[in-house]
Amino acid sequence: LQGNVSTKQNILVYPEMGGILESISVKEGTNVKKGQVLAKINDGGLSQQLAQAETQLQLAKTTFERQERLWDQKIGSEMQYLQAKTSYKSQINVVNQLKTQLTKTVIVAPFSGVIDNVFKEKGSVVAPGPGSEIFRIINLSKMYIEADVPESYISNVTKGKAVEVYFPVLGKTVNTTVRQVGNYINPNN
């Protein structure tokens, strides 16, 4: 029987954030590990905004802690205390949101594999969505073979059955087993 070699880990990697592609740290054929940095997008000033927000967070925290101490001693109004508390919690959310946005400027490998194609170059403007793929990554260690089986052989193909697979291009034979048997019958075979 003839079959096709495939992998389920064959994806296009898109940016999560728009901007200028600042660096690409891999090329076609590079083996990568899950979580490895593949590229970086210019953050457009997000890191400066984060630094400013963290400074404001420290001030809001100090103000809240002082208002809380005064409130515990029955000094000051409840409104001053609540405003300081709200300001502090709000600033925590701003910092966390900026940190989340900043992580989207770094493109990482979603799984271990090989960079099959690099579609963009350093300096390209990228944005989320169709046509903005930056890489194709494939995991060649988790491959499988799909084959259509004529009806006359169906009873011979069962899960776990030993099979011999020959790769004519490589001139190599591999002994393995049937992992899955589909239930779909193709009327054209």
Short mmCIF file of N, CA and C in Angstrom, two decimals:
data_model
loop_
_atom_site.label_atom_id
_atom_site.label_comp_id
_atom_site.label_asym_id
_atom_site.label_seq_id
_atom_site.Cartn_x
_atom_site.Cartn_y
_atom_site.Cartn_z
N LEU A 1 0.85 -1.18 0.00
CA LEU A 1 0.00 0.00 0.00
C LEU A 1 0.89 1.24 0.00
N GLN A 2 0.45 2.26 -0.67
CA GLN A 2 1.17 3.53 -0.65
C GLN A 2 0.49 4.46 0.34
N GLY A 3 1.33 5.27 1.00
CA GLY A 3 0.79 6.19 1.99
C GLY A 3 1.53 7.51 1.96
N ASN A 4 1.06 8.42 2.77
CA ASN A 4 1.68 9.74 2.89
C ASN A 4 2.19 9.93 4.30
N VAL A 5 3.40 10.46 4.43
CA VAL A 5 3.98 10.76 5.73
C VAL A 5 3.51 12.16 6.14
N SER A 6 3.00 12.28 7.35
CA SER A 6 2.47 13.56 7.85
C SER A 6 2.87 13.75 9.30
N THR A 7 2.62 14.95 9.79
CA THR A 7 2.79 15.26 11.21
C THR A 7 1.69 16.22 11.61
N LYS A 8 1.20 16.10 12.83
CA LYS A 8 0.18 17.02 13.31
C LYS A 8 0.81 18.31 13.82
N GLN A 9 2.12 18.26 14.04
CA GLN A 9 2.81 19.47 14.51
C GLN A 9 3.52 20.12 13.33
N ASN A 10 2.72 20.79 12.51
CA ASN A 10 3.18 21.49 11.32
C ASN A 10 2.35 22.76 11.27
N ILE A 11 2.88 23.85 11.82
CA ILE A 11 2.06 25.06 11.93
C ILE A 11 2.80 26.30 11.43
N LEU A 12 1.99 27.30 11.12
CA LEU A 12 2.51 28.62 10.80
C LEU A 12 2.50 29.44 12.09
N VAL A 13 3.57 30.17 12.34
CA VAL A 13 3.67 30.99 13.55
C VAL A 13 3.40 32.44 13.15
N TYR A 14 2.38 33.03 13.78
CA TYR A 14 1.97 34.41 13.52
C TYR A 14 2.35 35.29 14.71
N PRO A 15 2.54 36.59 14.47
CA PRO A 15 2.77 37.49 15.61
C PRO A 15 1.47 37.74 16.35
N GLU A 16 1.57 37.96 17.66
CA GLU A 16 0.38 38.31 18.45
C GLU A 16 0.20 39.81 18.54
N MET A 17 1.24 40.55 18.10
CA MET A 17 1.23 41.99 18.22
C MET A 17 1.85 42.59 16.96
N GLY A 18 1.35 43.73 16.55
CA GLY A 18 1.89 44.41 15.38
C GLY A 18 3.12 45.21 15.72
N GLY A 19 3.95 45.45 14.70
CA GLY A 19 5.13 46.27 14.88
C GLY A 19 6.20 45.90 13.87
N ILE A 20 7.40 46.41 14.11
CA ILE A 20 8.54 46.14 13.23
C ILE A 20 9.31 44.95 13.78
N LEU A 21 9.58 43.98 12.91
CA LEU A 21 10.33 42.80 13.29
C LEU A 21 11.77 43.23 13.58
N GLU A 22 12.10 43.26 14.85
CA GLU A 22 13.39 43.79 15.31
C GLU A 22 14.53 42.80 15.12
N SER A 23 14.25 41.51 15.37
CA SER A 23 15.30 40.49 15.22
C SER A 23 14.68 39.13 14.95
N ILE A 24 15.44 38.33 14.21
CA ILE A 24 15.08 36.94 13.95
C ILE A 24 16.29 36.12 14.37
N SER A 25 16.09 35.20 15.31
CA SER A 25 17.24 34.47 15.86
C SER A 25 17.39 33.05 15.31
N VAL A 26 16.60 32.70 14.29
CA VAL A 26 16.69 31.37 13.68
C VAL A 26 16.66 31.51 12.17
N LYS A 27 17.07 30.43 11.49
CA LYS A 27 16.95 30.39 10.03
C LYS A 27 16.37 29.05 9.63
N GLU A 28 16.06 28.89 8.37
CA GLU A 28 15.49 27.64 7.89
C GLU A 28 16.42 26.48 8.22
N GLY A 29 15.85 25.40 8.73
CA GLY A 29 16.63 24.22 9.08
C GLY A 29 17.10 24.20 10.52
N THR A 30 16.88 25.28 11.27
CA THR A 30 17.31 25.34 12.67
C THR A 30 16.42 24.45 13.53
N ASN A 31 17.04 23.61 14.37
CA ASN A 31 16.29 22.83 15.37
C ASN A 31 16.00 23.75 16.55
N VAL A 32 14.76 23.77 17.00
CA VAL A 32 14.38 24.64 18.11
C VAL A 32 13.70 23.83 19.20
N LYS A 33 13.77 24.32 20.42
CA LYS A 33 13.10 23.70 21.56
C LYS A 33 11.86 24.52 21.91
N LYS A 34 10.87 23.86 22.49
CA LYS A 34 9.66 24.54 22.92
C LYS A 34 10.03 25.70 23.84
N GLY A 35 9.47 26.88 23.56
CA GLY A 35 9.72 28.07 24.37
C GLY A 35 10.93 28.88 23.94
N GLN A 36 11.72 28.37 22.99
CA GLN A 36 12.90 29.09 22.52
C GLN A 36 12.47 30.35 21.78
N VAL A 37 13.19 31.45 21.98
CA VAL A 37 12.89 32.71 21.30
C VAL A 37 13.25 32.59 19.83
N LEU A 38 12.28 32.88 18.97
CA LEU A 38 12.49 32.83 17.52
C LEU A 38 12.70 34.22 16.94
N ALA A 39 11.97 35.20 17.47
CA ALA A 39 12.05 36.56 16.94
C ALA A 39 11.52 37.54 17.98
N LYS A 40 11.85 38.83 17.75
CA LYS A 40 11.34 39.89 18.63
C LYS A 40 10.79 41.01 17.76
N ILE A 41 9.67 41.55 18.23
CA ILE A 41 9.03 42.68 17.57
C ILE A 41 9.33 43.92 18.42
N ASN A 42 9.64 45.03 17.76
CA ASN A 42 9.88 46.28 18.49
C ASN A 42 8.66 46.58 19.34
N ASP A 43 8.88 46.88 20.62
CA ASP A 43 7.74 47.05 21.54
C ASP A 43 7.06 48.41 21.43
N GLY A 44 7.57 49.29 20.58
CA GLY A 44 6.90 50.58 20.35
C GLY A 44 6.77 51.43 21.60
N GLY A 45 7.71 51.32 22.51
CA GLY A 45 7.69 52.13 23.72
C GLY A 45 7.00 51.49 24.91
N LEU A 46 6.55 50.24 24.76
CA LEU A 46 5.86 49.56 25.86
C LEU A 46 6.75 49.39 27.08
N SER A 47 8.04 49.13 26.87
CA SER A 47 8.94 48.92 28.01
C SER A 47 9.09 50.22 28.81
N GLN A 48 9.09 51.36 28.12
CA GLN A 48 9.15 52.64 28.84
C GLN A 48 7.85 52.90 29.60
N GLN A 49 6.72 52.54 28.96
CA GLN A 49 5.43 52.70 29.64
C GLN A 49 5.36 51.81 30.88
N LEU A 50 5.92 50.59 30.75
CA LEU A 50 5.93 49.68 31.90
C LEU A 50 6.78 50.25 33.03
N ALA A 51 7.95 50.79 32.70
CA ALA A 51 8.82 51.37 33.73
C ALA A 51 8.11 52.53 34.44
N GLN A 52 7.42 53.36 33.68
CA GLN A 52 6.68 54.48 34.26
C GLN A 52 5.53 53.97 35.13
N ALA A 53 4.81 52.95 34.66
CA ALA A 53 3.69 52.39 35.41
C ALA A 53 4.18 51.73 36.71
N GLU A 54 5.36 51.09 36.67
CA GLU A 54 5.91 50.48 37.88
C GLU A 54 6.31 51.54 38.90
N THR A 55 6.82 52.68 38.43
CA THR A 55 7.14 53.79 39.33
C THR A 55 5.87 54.33 39.98
N GLN A 56 4.81 54.47 39.17
CA GLN A 56 3.53 54.94 39.69
C GLN A 56 2.93 53.92 40.66
N LEU A 57 3.18 52.64 40.39
CA LEU A 57 2.70 51.59 41.29
C LEU A 57 3.37 51.71 42.66
N GLN A 58 4.67 51.97 42.67
CA GLN A 58 5.37 52.12 43.95
C GLN A 58 4.81 53.30 44.75
N LEU A 59 4.52 54.41 44.07
CA LEU A 59 3.93 55.57 44.74
C LEU A 59 2.54 55.22 45.27
N ALA A 60 1.73 54.55 44.44
CA ALA A 60 0.37 54.17 44.86
C ALA A 60 0.43 53.22 46.05
N LYS A 61 1.41 52.31 46.05
CA LYS A 61 1.55 51.35 47.15
C LYS A 61 1.93 52.07 48.44
N THR A 62 2.90 52.98 48.34
CA THR A 62 3.33 53.75 49.52
C THR A 62 2.17 54.57 50.07
N THR A 63 1.45 55.25 49.17
CA THR A 63 0.30 56.07 49.58
C THR A 63 -0.75 55.22 50.27
N PHE A 64 -1.05 54.06 49.68
CA PHE A 64 -2.07 53.16 50.25
C PHE A 64 -1.62 52.67 51.63
N GLU A 65 -0.37 52.23 51.75
CA GLU A 65 0.12 51.71 53.04
C GLU A 65 0.05 52.78 54.11
N ARG A 66 0.37 54.03 53.76
CA ARG A 66 0.30 55.12 54.75
C ARG A 66 -1.15 55.41 55.13
N GLN A 67 -2.03 55.45 54.12
CA GLN A 67 -3.44 55.69 54.40
C GLN A 67 -4.03 54.56 55.24
N GLU A 68 -3.57 53.33 54.97
CA GLU A 68 -4.06 52.18 55.73
C GLU A 68 -3.63 52.28 57.19
N ARG A 69 -2.38 52.68 57.43
CA ARG A 69 -1.91 52.85 58.82
C ARG A 69 -2.71 53.95 59.53
N LEU A 70 -2.94 55.05 58.82
CA LEU A 70 -3.71 56.14 59.41
C LEU A 70 -5.15 55.69 59.69
N TRP A 71 -5.73 54.97 58.75
CA TRP A 71 -7.11 54.49 58.91
C TRP A 71 -7.21 53.53 60.10
N ASP A 72 -6.19 52.66 60.26
CA ASP A 72 -6.17 51.73 61.39
C ASP A 72 -6.10 52.47 62.72
N GLN A 73 -5.49 53.67 62.69
CA GLN A 73 -5.39 54.48 63.93
C GLN A 73 -6.56 55.45 64.05
N LYS A 74 -7.57 55.29 63.18
CA LYS A 74 -8.77 56.14 63.17
C LYS A 74 -8.44 57.60 62.84
N ILE A 75 -7.40 57.77 62.00
CA ILE A 75 -7.02 59.12 61.54
C ILE A 75 -7.33 59.18 60.04
N GLY A 76 -7.90 60.28 59.58
CA GLY A 76 -8.22 60.44 58.17
C GLY A 76 -9.60 59.89 57.87
N SER A 77 -10.02 60.17 56.63
CA SER A 77 -11.37 59.74 56.25
C SER A 77 -11.35 58.39 55.55
N GLU A 78 -12.49 57.74 55.61
CA GLU A 78 -12.62 56.45 54.93
C GLU A 78 -12.47 56.65 53.43
N MET A 79 -12.93 57.80 52.93
CA MET A 79 -12.84 58.09 51.50
C MET A 79 -11.39 58.17 51.05
N GLN A 80 -10.52 58.79 51.82
CA GLN A 80 -9.09 58.87 51.47
C GLN A 80 -8.49 57.47 51.43
N TYR A 81 -8.86 56.66 52.40
CA TYR A 81 -8.37 55.28 52.46
C TYR A 81 -8.83 54.48 51.23
N LEU A 82 -10.14 54.58 50.91
CA LEU A 82 -10.69 53.84 49.77
C LEU A 82 -10.11 54.31 48.44
N GLN A 83 -9.88 55.62 48.31
CA GLN A 83 -9.28 56.16 47.08
C GLN A 83 -7.85 55.63 46.91
N ALA A 84 -7.09 55.60 47.99
CA ALA A 84 -5.71 55.11 47.93
C ALA A 84 -5.69 53.62 47.59
N LYS A 85 -6.62 52.87 48.18
CA LYS A 85 -6.70 51.43 47.93
C LYS A 85 -7.07 51.15 46.46
N THR A 86 -8.06 51.88 45.95
CA THR A 86 -8.50 51.73 44.57
C THR A 86 -7.39 52.11 43.60
N SER A 87 -6.71 53.19 43.88
CA SER A 87 -5.61 53.64 43.03
C SER A 87 -4.50 52.58 42.97
N TYR A 88 -4.18 52.00 44.12
CA TYR A 88 -3.14 50.97 44.19
C TYR A 88 -3.54 49.73 43.38
N LYS A 89 -4.76 49.24 43.59
CA LYS A 89 -5.22 48.05 42.86
C LYS A 89 -5.31 48.32 41.35
N SER A 90 -5.76 49.50 40.99
CA SER A 90 -5.84 49.88 39.59
C SER A 90 -4.46 49.90 38.94
N GLN A 91 -3.47 50.41 39.66
CA GLN A 91 -2.12 50.49 39.12
C GLN A 91 -1.49 49.10 38.98
N ILE A 92 -1.84 48.18 39.88
CA ILE A 92 -1.38 46.78 39.75
C ILE A 92 -1.90 46.21 38.44
N ASN A 93 -3.18 46.47 38.12
CA ASN A 93 -3.77 45.97 36.88
C ASN A 93 -3.09 46.57 35.65
N VAL A 94 -2.76 47.87 35.70
CA VAL A 94 -2.08 48.53 34.58
C VAL A 94 -0.72 47.88 34.33
N VAL A 95 0.04 47.65 35.40
CA VAL A 95 1.36 47.03 35.28
C VAL A 95 1.24 45.61 34.71
N ASN A 96 0.30 44.83 35.23
CA ASN A 96 0.11 43.46 34.73
C ASN A 96 -0.30 43.44 33.26
N GLN A 97 -1.15 44.36 32.85
CA GLN A 97 -1.58 44.43 31.46
C GLN A 97 -0.41 44.78 30.55
N LEU A 98 0.42 45.72 30.96
CA LEU A 98 1.58 46.10 30.15
C LEU A 98 2.58 44.94 30.06
N LYS A 99 2.76 44.21 31.16
CA LYS A 99 3.66 43.05 31.13
C LYS A 99 3.15 41.99 30.16
N THR A 100 1.85 41.77 30.16
CA THR A 100 1.25 40.80 29.24
C THR A 100 1.45 41.23 27.79
N GLN A 101 1.23 42.51 27.51
CA GLN A 101 1.43 43.03 26.16
C GLN A 101 2.89 42.90 25.75
N LEU A 102 3.80 43.15 26.67
CA LEU A 102 5.23 43.08 26.37
C LEU A 102 5.65 41.65 26.01
N THR A 103 5.04 40.64 26.65
CA THR A 103 5.39 39.25 26.32
C THR A 103 4.99 38.91 24.89
N LYS A 104 4.01 39.62 24.34
CA LYS A 104 3.56 39.36 22.98
C LYS A 104 4.52 39.90 21.93
N THR A 105 5.53 40.65 22.35
CA THR A 105 6.53 41.15 21.40
C THR A 105 7.64 40.13 21.18
N VAL A 106 7.62 39.05 21.95
CA VAL A 106 8.62 37.99 21.81
C VAL A 106 7.91 36.77 21.24
N ILE A 107 8.39 36.28 20.10
CA ILE A 107 7.80 35.11 19.45
C ILE A 107 8.62 33.90 19.83
N VAL A 108 7.96 32.89 20.43
CA VAL A 108 8.65 31.69 20.88
C VAL A 108 8.11 30.46 20.16
N ALA A 109 8.92 29.41 20.14
CA ALA A 109 8.51 28.15 19.51
C ALA A 109 7.40 27.50 20.34
N PRO A 110 6.27 27.16 19.73
CA PRO A 110 5.18 26.54 20.47
C PRO A 110 5.45 25.08 20.83
N PHE A 111 6.38 24.44 20.13
CA PHE A 111 6.80 23.08 20.41
C PHE A 111 8.20 22.89 19.83
N SER A 112 8.85 21.81 20.21
CA SER A 112 10.17 21.51 19.67
C SER A 112 10.02 21.01 18.24
N GLY A 113 10.94 21.42 17.39
CA GLY A 113 10.86 21.00 15.99
C GLY A 113 11.94 21.66 15.16
N VAL A 114 11.65 21.80 13.88
CA VAL A 114 12.59 22.39 12.91
C VAL A 114 11.90 23.56 12.22
N ILE A 115 12.64 24.66 12.05
CA ILE A 115 12.12 25.79 11.30
C ILE A 115 12.15 25.39 9.83
N ASP A 116 10.99 25.23 9.23
CA ASP A 116 10.90 24.79 7.84
C ASP A 116 10.99 25.97 6.88
N ASN A 117 10.45 27.11 7.31
CA ASN A 117 10.43 28.27 6.43
C ASN A 117 10.43 29.54 7.27
N VAL A 118 11.15 30.56 6.81
CA VAL A 118 11.12 31.89 7.41
C VAL A 118 10.53 32.81 6.35
N PHE A 119 9.36 33.38 6.63
CA PHE A 119 8.63 34.16 5.63
C PHE A 119 8.96 35.65 5.66
N LYS A 120 9.39 36.17 6.77
CA LYS A 120 9.64 37.61 6.91
C LYS A 120 11.12 37.86 7.20
N GLU A 121 11.54 39.09 6.95
CA GLU A 121 12.92 39.49 7.22
C GLU A 121 12.93 40.55 8.31
N LYS A 122 14.08 40.68 8.94
CA LYS A 122 14.27 41.72 9.95
C LYS A 122 13.91 43.07 9.31
N GLY A 123 13.17 43.87 10.05
CA GLY A 123 12.74 45.18 9.54
C GLY A 123 11.36 45.18 8.91
N SER A 124 10.79 44.00 8.68
CA SER A 124 9.44 43.91 8.11
C SER A 124 8.41 44.39 9.13
N VAL A 125 7.36 44.99 8.64
CA VAL A 125 6.24 45.37 9.50
C VAL A 125 5.30 44.18 9.54
N VAL A 126 4.97 43.73 10.75
CA VAL A 126 4.09 42.58 10.93
C VAL A 126 2.87 42.98 11.75
N ALA A 127 1.82 42.20 11.60
CA ALA A 127 0.58 42.41 12.36
C ALA A 127 -0.11 41.07 12.49
N PRO A 128 -0.91 40.90 13.53
CA PRO A 128 -1.65 39.64 13.67
C PRO A 128 -2.60 39.45 12.50
N GLY A 129 -2.80 38.20 12.10
CA GLY A 129 -3.79 37.92 11.08
C GLY A 129 -3.23 37.27 9.83
N PRO A 130 -4.11 36.93 8.90
CA PRO A 130 -3.72 36.24 7.68
C PRO A 130 -2.65 37.00 6.89
N GLY A 131 -1.70 36.27 6.34
CA GLY A 131 -0.64 36.87 5.55
C GLY A 131 0.52 37.38 6.38
N SER A 132 0.44 37.26 7.69
CA SER A 132 1.51 37.75 8.56
C SER A 132 2.34 36.64 9.18
N GLU A 133 2.23 35.43 8.64
CA GLU A 133 3.02 34.35 9.22
C GLU A 133 4.50 34.69 9.12
N ILE A 134 5.23 34.34 10.16
CA ILE A 134 6.67 34.63 10.19
C ILE A 134 7.47 33.36 9.97
N PHE A 135 7.00 32.25 10.53
CA PHE A 135 7.71 30.98 10.43
C PHE A 135 6.74 29.83 10.16
N ARG A 136 7.28 28.74 9.61
CA ARG A 136 6.61 27.44 9.62
C ARG A 136 7.53 26.56 10.45
N ILE A 137 6.94 25.91 11.46
CA ILE A 137 7.71 25.00 12.31
C ILE A 137 7.07 23.62 12.23
N ILE A 138 7.92 22.61 12.12
CA ILE A 138 7.46 21.22 11.98
C ILE A 138 8.19 20.35 12.98
N ASN A 139 7.46 19.45 13.61
CA ASN A 139 8.08 18.47 14.49
C ASN A 139 8.17 17.15 13.73
N LEU A 140 9.39 16.79 13.32
CA LEU A 140 9.59 15.58 12.53
C LEU A 140 9.72 14.32 13.38
N SER A 141 9.74 14.47 14.71
CA SER A 141 9.89 13.29 15.55
C SER A 141 8.54 12.63 15.85
N LYS A 142 7.46 13.30 15.54
CA LYS A 142 6.13 12.74 15.79
C LYS A 142 5.37 12.62 14.47
N MET A 143 5.88 11.78 13.62
CA MET A 143 5.29 11.63 12.30
C MET A 143 4.46 10.34 12.23
N TYR A 144 3.59 10.28 11.24
CA TYR A 144 2.76 9.10 11.04
C TYR A 144 2.52 8.94 9.54
N ILE A 145 2.05 7.78 9.16
CA ILE A 145 1.77 7.48 7.76
C ILE A 145 0.28 7.19 7.63
N GLU A 146 -0.34 7.82 6.64
CA GLU A 146 -1.74 7.57 6.34
C GLU A 146 -1.81 6.85 5.00
N ALA A 147 -2.63 5.83 4.95
CA ALA A 147 -2.79 5.08 3.70
C ALA A 147 -4.25 4.65 3.55
N ASP A 148 -4.72 4.73 2.33
CA ASP A 148 -6.05 4.20 2.02
C ASP A 148 -5.90 2.71 1.77
N VAL A 149 -6.75 1.93 2.43
CA VAL A 149 -6.66 0.47 2.33
C VAL A 149 -7.84 -0.04 1.51
N PRO A 150 -7.57 -0.81 0.45
CA PRO A 150 -8.68 -1.39 -0.33
C PRO A 150 -9.52 -2.31 0.57
N GLU A 151 -10.80 -2.40 0.24
CA GLU A 151 -11.73 -3.19 1.04
C GLU A 151 -11.28 -4.63 1.24
N SER A 152 -10.64 -5.19 0.26
CA SER A 152 -10.22 -6.60 0.35
C SER A 152 -9.16 -6.82 1.44
N TYR A 153 -8.47 -5.76 1.86
CA TYR A 153 -7.42 -5.89 2.89
C TYR A 153 -7.88 -5.42 4.28
N ILE A 154 -9.08 -4.89 4.37
CA ILE A 154 -9.54 -4.28 5.63
C ILE A 154 -9.41 -5.23 6.82
N SER A 155 -9.75 -6.48 6.65
CA SER A 155 -9.70 -7.41 7.78
C SER A 155 -8.26 -7.67 8.24
N ASN A 156 -7.27 -7.40 7.42
CA ASN A 156 -5.86 -7.61 7.77
C ASN A 156 -5.23 -6.43 8.50
N VAL A 157 -5.91 -5.28 8.49
CA VAL A 157 -5.35 -4.08 9.11
C VAL A 157 -6.04 -3.87 10.45
N THR A 158 -5.30 -4.09 11.54
CA THR A 158 -5.86 -3.93 12.89
C THR A 158 -4.87 -3.14 13.75
N LYS A 159 -5.41 -2.49 14.72
CA LYS A 159 -4.59 -1.71 15.65
C LYS A 159 -3.58 -2.64 16.34
N GLY A 160 -2.31 -2.22 16.37
CA GLY A 160 -1.26 -2.99 17.02
C GLY A 160 -0.57 -4.00 16.12
N LYS A 161 -1.08 -4.19 14.92
CA LYS A 161 -0.48 -5.16 13.99
C LYS A 161 0.88 -4.66 13.50
N ALA A 162 1.85 -5.56 13.44
CA ALA A 162 3.20 -5.22 12.96
C ALA A 162 3.15 -4.93 11.46
N VAL A 163 3.85 -3.86 11.05
CA VAL A 163 3.94 -3.50 9.64
C VAL A 163 5.38 -3.11 9.30
N GLU A 164 5.70 -3.28 8.05
CA GLU A 164 7.02 -2.89 7.55
C GLU A 164 6.79 -1.70 6.61
N VAL A 165 7.48 -0.59 6.89
CA VAL A 165 7.32 0.62 6.09
C VAL A 165 8.61 0.86 5.31
N TYR A 166 8.48 1.00 4.00
CA TYR A 166 9.64 1.24 3.15
C TYR A 166 9.58 2.67 2.61
N PHE A 167 10.68 3.41 2.77
CA PHE A 167 10.80 4.77 2.26
C PHE A 167 11.71 4.74 1.04
N PRO A 168 11.15 4.73 -0.16
CA PRO A 168 11.97 4.61 -1.37
C PRO A 168 12.97 5.75 -1.54
N VAL A 169 12.60 6.95 -1.15
CA VAL A 169 13.49 8.10 -1.29
C VAL A 169 14.73 7.92 -0.42
N LEU A 170 14.56 7.33 0.76
CA LEU A 170 15.68 7.12 1.68
C LEU A 170 16.33 5.76 1.49
N GLY A 171 15.63 4.86 0.81
CA GLY A 171 16.12 3.49 0.68
C GLY A 171 16.17 2.79 2.03
N LYS A 172 15.21 3.11 2.87
CA LYS A 172 15.21 2.63 4.25
C LYS A 172 13.90 1.93 4.59
N THR A 173 13.98 0.87 5.41
CA THR A 173 12.79 0.15 5.88
C THR A 173 12.71 0.29 7.40
N VAL A 174 11.50 0.54 7.89
CA VAL A 174 11.26 0.69 9.33
C VAL A 174 10.18 -0.30 9.74
N ASN A 175 10.42 -1.02 10.84
CA ASN A 175 9.39 -1.91 11.40
C ASN A 175 8.65 -1.16 12.50
N THR A 176 7.33 -1.16 12.42
CA THR A 176 6.52 -0.44 13.40
C THR A 176 5.18 -1.17 13.53
N THR A 177 4.20 -0.52 14.16
CA THR A 177 2.87 -1.12 14.32
C THR A 177 1.80 -0.13 13.89
N VAL A 178 0.62 -0.65 13.61
CA VAL A 178 -0.53 0.18 13.26
C VAL A 178 -1.02 0.83 14.55
N ARG A 179 -1.07 2.15 14.56
CA ARG A 179 -1.48 2.89 15.75
C ARG A 179 -2.98 3.12 15.77
N GLN A 180 -3.56 3.34 14.60
CA GLN A 180 -4.98 3.67 14.55
C GLN A 180 -5.57 3.17 13.24
N VAL A 181 -6.82 2.74 13.31
CA VAL A 181 -7.54 2.30 12.11
C VAL A 181 -8.80 3.15 12.02
N GLY A 182 -8.97 3.84 10.91
CA GLY A 182 -10.14 4.70 10.72
C GLY A 182 -11.36 3.88 10.35
N ASN A 183 -12.52 4.50 10.50
CA ASN A 183 -13.78 3.84 10.18
C ASN A 183 -14.38 4.33 8.88
N TYR A 184 -13.77 5.35 8.29
CA TYR A 184 -14.31 5.94 7.07
C TYR A 184 -14.00 5.06 5.87
N ILE A 185 -15.01 4.81 5.04
CA ILE A 185 -14.81 4.04 3.82
C ILE A 185 -14.93 5.00 2.66
N ASN A 186 -13.84 5.11 1.89
CA ASN A 186 -13.82 5.99 0.74
C ASN A 186 -14.49 5.26 -0.44
N PRO A 187 -15.59 5.78 -0.95
CA PRO A 187 -16.32 5.08 -2.03
C PRO A 187 -15.52 5.05 -3.34
N ASN A 188 -14.50 5.87 -3.46
CA ASN A 188 -13.71 5.94 -4.70
C ASN A 188 -12.62 4.87 -4.76
N ASN A 189 -12.35 4.15 -3.67
CA ASN A 189 -11.29 3.13 -3.66
C ASN A 189 -11.85 1.76 -3.91
#
